[in-house]
Amino acid sequence: MKKVNFYIAVIGIFLMFSCQKGTSQDEINTTTASQKNNWLNANLDDKFASSQKEVKSYLFSSQDFSKLTSTPDLHHLRFVLGYENGVIKIDAAGVNSAGKEINRINSKVLFASSNQDKLTDLNEVTIDLTSKRTAVLNKHLLSPKTAFTGIEAWQKKLEKVQDLNEVTSYDGLRIRSYAMETEVITSILNKAGIEKVGLFLGLNSEGKMTTILVGLDKDNNIKKASATSKIVDGVYDFSEPSPPCTSDDD
C-alpha cells in the first residue's frame, strides 16, 4: 500500500508540474500575441512619438543570434513588431520553409539616455570594398551614410505625428514584420569583436519604416576594423516587409 501511495504521489507531482509548465507557456504566447495585436491597433499619436523618440536601437546578443541561426530546419529570419508601454518592441524569429515560426529571441531596447551608442560613427565610416560578398549580401548591403540618413529621417518623422500611420503601413495595412535571409546575420556574427547586432529603425527610399542592421562591439559602438579605422564590413537593409509581402507572415 505504501508503494502504491508513493507512485500516486509521484504521478500527482508530475501532473502538477506539467500543468504549471503548460500554463506558463500559454502566458508567454498570450503576451506575445497581445504585443503584436497592440502594435496593429496602436494609436500613433503624440504620446507614442514622444516615447519612441527615446529609443536608439534594439540590441540582440551575438550568443542569442548564434543559437537562433543554428536552429534545425531554419529557412529565414523574421523581425516581428509588437507594442508595449508606448514603444515598438522587436523580436527575431526563426522561420521554417513552410513559413512557421520555430524559435524566437528578444531584443533589448537601448534608450537615448545611454551614452554608449555612437550612432554618428555611421556618418563617418565607409564600407570595406575589398571584402568579397555573396549575391544575397550585396542585395542587402547599404551605404553607412544612407543608413545614417534613413535613421535620422525616422527620428524627424516622429516629430510629424500626422504622417506616422502612412510610413508604417502599405496600402493602409500596418507593417507586421520584416523578413531577412539568415546569411546576412551570420555574416555579421562571423566578424571578430562583434558582441551584438544593433537593429535601428529608419526610412527607406520609399519613405517607409524599415530595419537597418549593424554589428556592434561590447559597448554598443559601431564595430570598425580597428580603433582608428574608418572602415566597417557592412551595414544591411532591404528586408522584406509584411505587408506587402503577406506570405512572409502568419
mmCIF file of C-alpha atoms in Angstrom:
data_model
loop_
_atom_site.group_PDB
_atom_site.id
_atom_site.type_symbol
_atom_site.label_atom_id
_atom_site.label_comp_id
_atom_site.label_asym_id
_atom_site.label_seq_id
_atom_site.Cartn_x
_atom_site.Cartn_y
_atom_site.Cartn_z
ATOM 1 C CA MET A 1 0.000 0.000 0.000
ATOM 2 C CA LYS A 2 2.827 2.396 0.832
ATOM 3 C CA LYS A 3 4.397 1.686 -2.558
ATOM 4 C CA VAL A 4 1.085 2.403 -4.329
ATOM 5 C CA ASN A 5 0.659 5.688 -2.438
ATOM 6 C CA PHE A 6 4.220 6.642 -3.353
ATOM 7 C CA TYR A 7 3.588 6.132 -7.081
ATOM 8 C CA ILE A 8 0.302 8.058 -6.858
ATOM 9 C CA ALA A 9 2.135 10.959 -5.195
ATOM 10 C CA VAL A 10 4.853 10.929 -7.889
ATOM 11 C CA ILE A 11 2.245 10.956 -10.660
ATOM 12 C CA GLY A 12 0.413 13.795 -8.919
ATOM 13 C CA ILE A 13 3.583 15.881 -8.681
ATOM 14 C CA PHE A 14 4.383 15.186 -12.350
ATOM 15 C CA LEU A 15 0.909 16.282 -13.439
ATOM 16 C CA MET A 16 1.102 19.389 -11.277
ATOM 17 C CA PHE A 17 4.385 20.491 -12.865
ATOM 18 C CA SER A 18 3.103 19.636 -16.340
ATOM 19 C CA CYS A 19 0.074 21.852 -15.789
ATOM 20 C CA GLN A 20 2.249 24.649 -14.445
ATOM 21 C CA LYS A 21 4.537 24.374 -17.462
ATOM 22 C CA GLY A 22 1.569 24.456 -19.827
ATOM 23 C CA THR A 23 0.113 27.495 -18.115
ATOM 24 C CA SER A 24 3.426 29.305 -18.233
ATOM 25 C CA GLN A 25 3.774 28.623 -21.953
ATOM 26 C CA ASP A 26 0.208 29.818 -22.555
ATOM 27 C CA GLU A 27 1.005 33.038 -20.706
ATOM 28 C CA ILE A 28 4.104 33.588 -22.829
ATOM 29 C CA ASN A 29 2.185 33.010 -26.055
ATOM 30 C CA THR A 30 -0.652 35.270 -24.920
ATOM 31 C CA THR A 31 1.769 38.075 -24.078
ATOM 32 C CA THR A 32 3.447 37.807 -27.473
ATOM 33 C CA ALA A 33 0.122 37.796 -29.294
ATOM 34 C CA SER A 34 -1.036 40.704 -27.157
ATOM 35 C CA GLN A 35 2.023 42.816 -28.002
ATOM 36 C CA LYS A 36 1.595 42.049 -31.692
ATOM 37 C CA ASN A 37 -2.090 42.949 -31.590
ATOM 38 C CA ASN A 38 -1.282 46.124 -29.648
ATOM 39 C CA TRP A 39 1.029 47.237 -32.460
ATOM 40 C CA LEU A 40 -1.530 46.569 -35.188
ATOM 41 C CA ASN A 41 -4.064 48.691 -33.308
ATOM 42 C CA ALA A 42 -1.751 51.246 -31.711
ATOM 43 C CA ASN A 43 -2.729 54.886 -31.943
ATOM 44 C CA LEU A 44 0.418 56.540 -33.290
ATOM 45 C CA ASP A 45 -0.196 59.825 -31.566
ATOM 46 C CA ASP A 46 1.956 62.415 -29.767
ATOM 47 C CA LYS A 47 2.391 60.107 -26.790
ATOM 48 C CA PHE A 48 3.744 57.327 -28.992
ATOM 49 C CA ALA A 49 6.052 59.694 -30.891
ATOM 50 C CA SER A 50 7.423 61.142 -27.668
ATOM 51 C CA SER A 51 8.192 57.685 -26.256
ATOM 52 C CA GLN A 52 9.583 56.237 -29.493
ATOM 53 C CA LYS A 53 11.960 59.176 -29.966
ATOM 54 C CA GLU A 54 13.740 57.989 -26.817
ATOM 55 C CA VAL A 55 14.568 54.636 -28.465
ATOM 56 C CA LYS A 56 18.038 54.498 -30.025
ATOM 57 C CA SER A 57 18.135 50.898 -31.170
ATOM 58 C CA TYR A 58 17.220 47.279 -30.460
ATOM 59 C CA LEU A 59 20.084 45.054 -29.288
ATOM 60 C CA PHE A 60 20.373 41.318 -29.961
ATOM 61 C CA SER A 61 23.267 39.485 -28.302
ATOM 62 C CA SER A 62 25.568 37.560 -30.622
ATOM 63 C CA GLN A 63 25.111 34.450 -28.441
ATOM 64 C CA ASP A 64 21.320 34.532 -28.801
ATOM 65 C CA PHE A 65 21.548 35.117 -32.545
ATOM 66 C CA SER A 66 24.079 32.284 -32.943
ATOM 67 C CA LYS A 67 21.684 29.875 -31.244
ATOM 68 C CA LEU A 68 18.784 31.129 -33.338
ATOM 69 C CA THR A 69 20.619 30.824 -36.657
ATOM 70 C CA SER A 70 21.746 27.266 -35.814
ATOM 71 C CA THR A 71 18.171 26.080 -35.249
ATOM 72 C CA PRO A 72 17.413 22.947 -37.339
ATOM 73 C CA ASP A 73 15.085 23.458 -40.336
ATOM 74 C CA LEU A 74 15.675 27.223 -40.296
ATOM 75 C CA HIS A 75 14.768 28.861 -43.614
ATOM 76 C CA HIS A 76 14.892 32.605 -42.881
ATOM 77 C CA LEU A 77 14.526 35.150 -40.092
ATOM 78 C CA ARG A 78 11.613 37.411 -39.331
ATOM 79 C CA PHE A 79 11.736 40.562 -37.226
ATOM 80 C CA VAL A 80 8.321 40.730 -35.560
ATOM 81 C CA LEU A 81 6.883 44.038 -34.352
ATOM 82 C CA GLY A 82 4.980 44.449 -31.109
ATOM 83 C CA TYR A 83 3.946 47.356 -28.906
ATOM 84 C CA GLU A 84 4.207 47.903 -25.164
ATOM 85 C CA ASN A 85 4.457 50.902 -22.836
ATOM 86 C CA GLY A 86 4.362 53.376 -25.693
ATOM 87 C CA VAL A 87 7.250 51.941 -27.743
ATOM 88 C CA ILE A 88 7.696 49.419 -30.537
ATOM 89 C CA LYS A 89 9.037 46.020 -29.456
ATOM 90 C CA ILE A 90 11.009 43.815 -31.859
ATOM 91 C CA ASP A 91 11.710 40.070 -31.635
ATOM 92 C CA ALA A 92 13.741 37.956 -34.063
ATOM 93 C CA ALA A 93 12.012 34.722 -35.059
ATOM 94 C CA GLY A 94 13.392 31.712 -36.891
ATOM 95 C CA VAL A 95 11.018 30.522 -39.622
ATOM 96 C CA ASN A 96 10.947 27.192 -41.477
ATOM 97 C CA SER A 97 10.294 26.626 -45.181
ATOM 98 C CA ALA A 98 6.553 26.382 -44.516
ATOM 99 C CA GLY A 99 6.567 29.896 -43.033
ATOM 100 C CA LYS A 100 6.031 28.706 -39.457
ATOM 101 C CA GLU A 101 7.920 30.158 -36.521
ATOM 102 C CA ILE A 102 10.179 27.599 -34.821
ATOM 103 C CA ASN A 103 12.192 29.737 -32.405
ATOM 104 C CA ARG A 104 12.392 33.313 -31.153
ATOM 105 C CA ILE A 105 14.731 35.680 -29.297
ATOM 106 C CA ASN A 106 14.023 39.046 -27.703
ATOM 107 C CA SER A 107 15.839 42.313 -28.186
ATOM 108 C CA LYS A 108 16.852 44.795 -25.513
ATOM 109 C CA VAL A 109 15.753 48.369 -26.112
ATOM 110 C CA LEU A 110 18.599 50.875 -25.934
ATOM 111 C CA PHE A 111 17.206 54.233 -24.891
ATOM 112 C CA ALA A 112 18.589 57.688 -25.676
ATOM 113 C CA SER A 113 19.638 58.151 -22.053
ATOM 114 C CA SER A 114 22.508 55.735 -22.719
ATOM 115 C CA ASN A 115 25.815 57.362 -23.687
ATOM 116 C CA GLN A 116 27.305 54.131 -25.044
ATOM 117 C CA ASP A 117 25.942 54.099 -28.568
ATOM 118 C CA LYS A 118 27.804 56.327 -31.047
ATOM 119 C CA LEU A 119 25.449 56.302 -33.995
ATOM 120 C CA THR A 120 27.211 59.273 -35.562
ATOM 121 C CA ASP A 121 30.016 56.851 -36.476
ATOM 122 C CA LEU A 122 27.775 55.704 -39.341
ATOM 123 C CA ASN A 123 28.201 59.112 -40.923
ATOM 124 C CA GLU A 124 31.974 58.872 -40.708
ATOM 125 C CA VAL A 125 32.764 55.359 -41.924
ATOM 126 C CA THR A 126 32.823 53.591 -45.283
ATOM 127 C CA ILE A 127 32.174 50.029 -46.442
ATOM 128 C CA ASP A 128 35.097 47.661 -46.917
ATOM 129 C CA LEU A 129 35.066 47.376 -50.719
ATOM 130 C CA THR A 130 37.813 44.726 -50.724
ATOM 131 C CA SER A 131 35.593 42.203 -48.961
ATOM 132 C CA LYS A 132 34.045 39.555 -51.229
ATOM 133 C CA ARG A 133 30.323 39.161 -50.656
ATOM 134 C CA THR A 134 27.654 36.810 -51.935
ATOM 135 C CA ALA A 135 24.731 37.925 -54.090
ATOM 136 C CA VAL A 136 22.476 37.820 -51.009
ATOM 137 C CA LEU A 137 24.770 40.101 -49.012
ATOM 138 C CA ASN A 138 25.177 42.515 -51.906
ATOM 139 C CA LYS A 139 21.401 42.703 -52.236
ATOM 140 C CA HIS A 140 21.104 43.890 -48.634
ATOM 141 C CA LEU A 141 24.274 45.986 -48.439
ATOM 142 C CA LEU A 142 23.686 49.605 -47.519
ATOM 143 C CA SER A 143 25.951 52.648 -47.513
ATOM 144 C CA PRO A 144 26.620 53.783 -43.905
ATOM 145 C CA LYS A 145 25.796 57.373 -44.877
ATOM 146 C CA THR A 146 22.499 56.230 -46.424
ATOM 147 C CA ALA A 147 21.757 54.256 -43.251
ATOM 148 C CA PHE A 148 22.502 57.295 -41.097
ATOM 149 C CA THR A 149 20.250 59.468 -43.287
ATOM 150 C CA GLY A 150 17.421 56.907 -43.027
ATOM 151 C CA ILE A 151 17.684 56.688 -39.241
ATOM 152 C CA GLU A 152 17.690 60.465 -38.918
ATOM 153 C CA ALA A 153 14.676 60.683 -41.245
ATOM 154 C CA TRP A 154 12.723 58.313 -38.971
ATOM 155 C CA GLN A 155 13.549 60.460 -35.943
ATOM 156 C CA LYS A 156 12.384 63.569 -37.786
ATOM 157 C CA LYS A 157 9.205 61.781 -38.879
ATOM 158 C CA LEU A 158 8.376 61.194 -35.215
ATOM 159 C CA GLU A 159 8.012 64.961 -34.954
ATOM 160 C CA LYS A 160 5.214 64.886 -37.570
ATOM 161 C CA VAL A 161 2.620 62.646 -35.980
ATOM 162 C CA GLN A 162 0.119 63.008 -38.821
ATOM 163 C CA ASP A 163 2.395 61.011 -41.172
ATOM 164 C CA LEU A 164 3.183 58.063 -38.891
ATOM 165 C CA ASN A 165 0.325 55.826 -39.986
ATOM 166 C CA GLU A 166 1.382 56.252 -43.613
ATOM 167 C CA VAL A 167 5.078 55.480 -43.134
ATOM 168 C CA THR A 168 4.356 52.384 -41.017
ATOM 169 C CA SER A 169 1.854 50.895 -43.481
ATOM 170 C CA TYR A 170 1.443 49.663 -47.044
ATOM 171 C CA ASP A 171 -1.941 50.249 -48.676
ATOM 172 C CA GLY A 172 -3.475 51.018 -45.296
ATOM 173 C CA LEU A 173 -2.185 47.827 -43.635
ATOM 174 C CA ARG A 174 0.344 48.311 -40.858
ATOM 175 C CA ILE A 175 3.699 46.577 -41.253
ATOM 176 C CA ARG A 176 3.787 43.480 -39.062
ATOM 177 C CA SER A 177 7.267 42.090 -39.656
ATOM 178 C CA TYR A 178 10.380 42.118 -41.832
ATOM 179 C CA ALA A 179 11.914 39.024 -43.456
ATOM 180 C CA MET A 180 15.655 38.592 -43.845
ATOM 181 C CA GLU A 181 17.897 35.773 -45.089
ATOM 182 C CA THR A 182 19.862 34.084 -42.306
ATOM 183 C CA GLU A 183 23.080 34.632 -44.267
ATOM 184 C CA VAL A 184 23.019 38.348 -43.500
ATOM 185 C CA ILE A 185 23.044 37.768 -39.743
ATOM 186 C CA THR A 186 25.675 35.031 -39.843
ATOM 187 C CA SER A 187 27.900 37.308 -41.939
ATOM 188 C CA ILE A 188 27.697 39.999 -39.233
ATOM 189 C CA LEU A 189 28.303 37.499 -36.428
ATOM 190 C CA ASN A 190 31.366 35.963 -38.117
ATOM 191 C CA LYS A 191 33.377 39.182 -37.818
ATOM 192 C CA ALA A 192 35.814 39.445 -34.906
ATOM 193 C CA GLY A 193 34.735 41.613 -31.993
ATOM 194 C CA ILE A 194 31.011 41.552 -32.731
ATOM 195 C CA GLU A 195 29.173 41.254 -29.416
ATOM 196 C CA LYS A 196 25.720 42.405 -30.529
ATOM 197 C CA VAL A 197 23.631 43.097 -33.581
ATOM 198 C CA GLY A 198 22.006 46.509 -33.451
ATOM 199 C CA LEU A 199 18.685 46.945 -35.209
ATOM 200 C CA PHE A 200 17.818 50.566 -35.983
ATOM 201 C CA LEU A 201 14.536 51.823 -37.364
ATOM 202 C CA GLY A 202 14.826 54.122 -40.352
ATOM 203 C CA LEU A 203 13.035 55.209 -43.510
ATOM 204 C CA ASN A 204 13.829 53.594 -46.865
ATOM 205 C CA SER A 205 13.809 55.210 -50.306
ATOM 206 C CA GLU A 206 10.006 54.863 -50.404
ATOM 207 C CA GLY A 207 9.673 56.795 -47.168
ATOM 208 C CA LYS A 208 8.513 53.676 -45.328
ATOM 209 C CA MET A 209 9.754 52.407 -41.970
ATOM 210 C CA THR A 210 12.463 49.772 -42.342
ATOM 211 C CA THR A 211 15.095 47.901 -40.343
ATOM 212 C CA ILE A 212 18.829 48.643 -40.507
ATOM 213 C CA LEU A 213 21.285 46.080 -39.109
ATOM 214 C CA VAL A 214 24.741 46.931 -37.801
ATOM 215 C CA GLY A 215 27.413 44.909 -35.982
ATOM 216 C CA LEU A 216 28.265 46.401 -32.568
ATOM 217 C CA ASP A 217 31.023 45.878 -30.023
ATOM 218 C CA LYS A 218 30.579 45.227 -26.302
ATOM 219 C CA ASP A 219 29.996 48.952 -25.650
ATOM 220 C CA ASN A 220 27.286 49.193 -28.347
ATOM 221 C CA ASN A 221 29.561 51.152 -30.687
ATOM 222 C CA ILE A 222 29.665 50.545 -34.438
ATOM 223 C CA LYS A 223 32.296 47.814 -34.930
ATOM 224 C CA LYS A 224 35.129 49.002 -37.164
ATOM 225 C CA ALA A 225 38.168 47.170 -38.494
ATOM 226 C CA SER A 226 40.285 48.772 -35.728
ATOM 227 C CA ALA A 227 40.069 51.530 -33.135
ATOM 228 C CA THR A 228 41.460 54.080 -35.568
ATOM 229 C CA SER A 229 39.843 52.690 -38.723
ATOM 230 C CA LYS A 230 37.073 54.373 -40.702
ATOM 231 C CA ILE A 231 36.046 51.097 -42.367
ATOM 232 C CA VAL A 232 33.207 48.726 -41.458
ATOM 233 C CA ASP A 233 32.478 45.368 -43.038
ATOM 234 C CA GLY A 234 28.841 46.039 -43.764
ATOM 235 C CA VAL A 235 25.566 47.712 -42.919
ATOM 236 C CA TYR A 236 22.433 45.945 -44.135
ATOM 237 C CA ASP A 237 18.852 46.829 -45.064
ATOM 238 C CA PHE A 238 16.267 45.962 -47.738
ATOM 239 C CA SER A 239 14.451 43.443 -45.563
ATOM 240 C CA GLU A 240 11.049 42.478 -46.949
ATOM 241 C CA PRO A 241 8.138 43.993 -45.005
ATOM 242 C CA SER A 242 4.869 42.193 -44.424
ATOM 243 C CA PRO A 243 2.685 43.602 -45.852
ATOM 244 C CA PRO A 244 3.057 43.889 -48.811
ATOM 245 C CA CYS A 245 4.883 40.523 -48.695
ATOM 246 C CA THR A 246 1.996 38.911 -46.792
ATOM 247 C CA SER A 247 3.249 35.373 -47.481
ATOM 248 C CA ASP A 248 6.101 36.079 -45.074
ATOM 249 C CA ASP A 249 3.853 36.485 -42.040
ATOM 250 C CA ASP A 250 1.456 34.099 -40.394
#
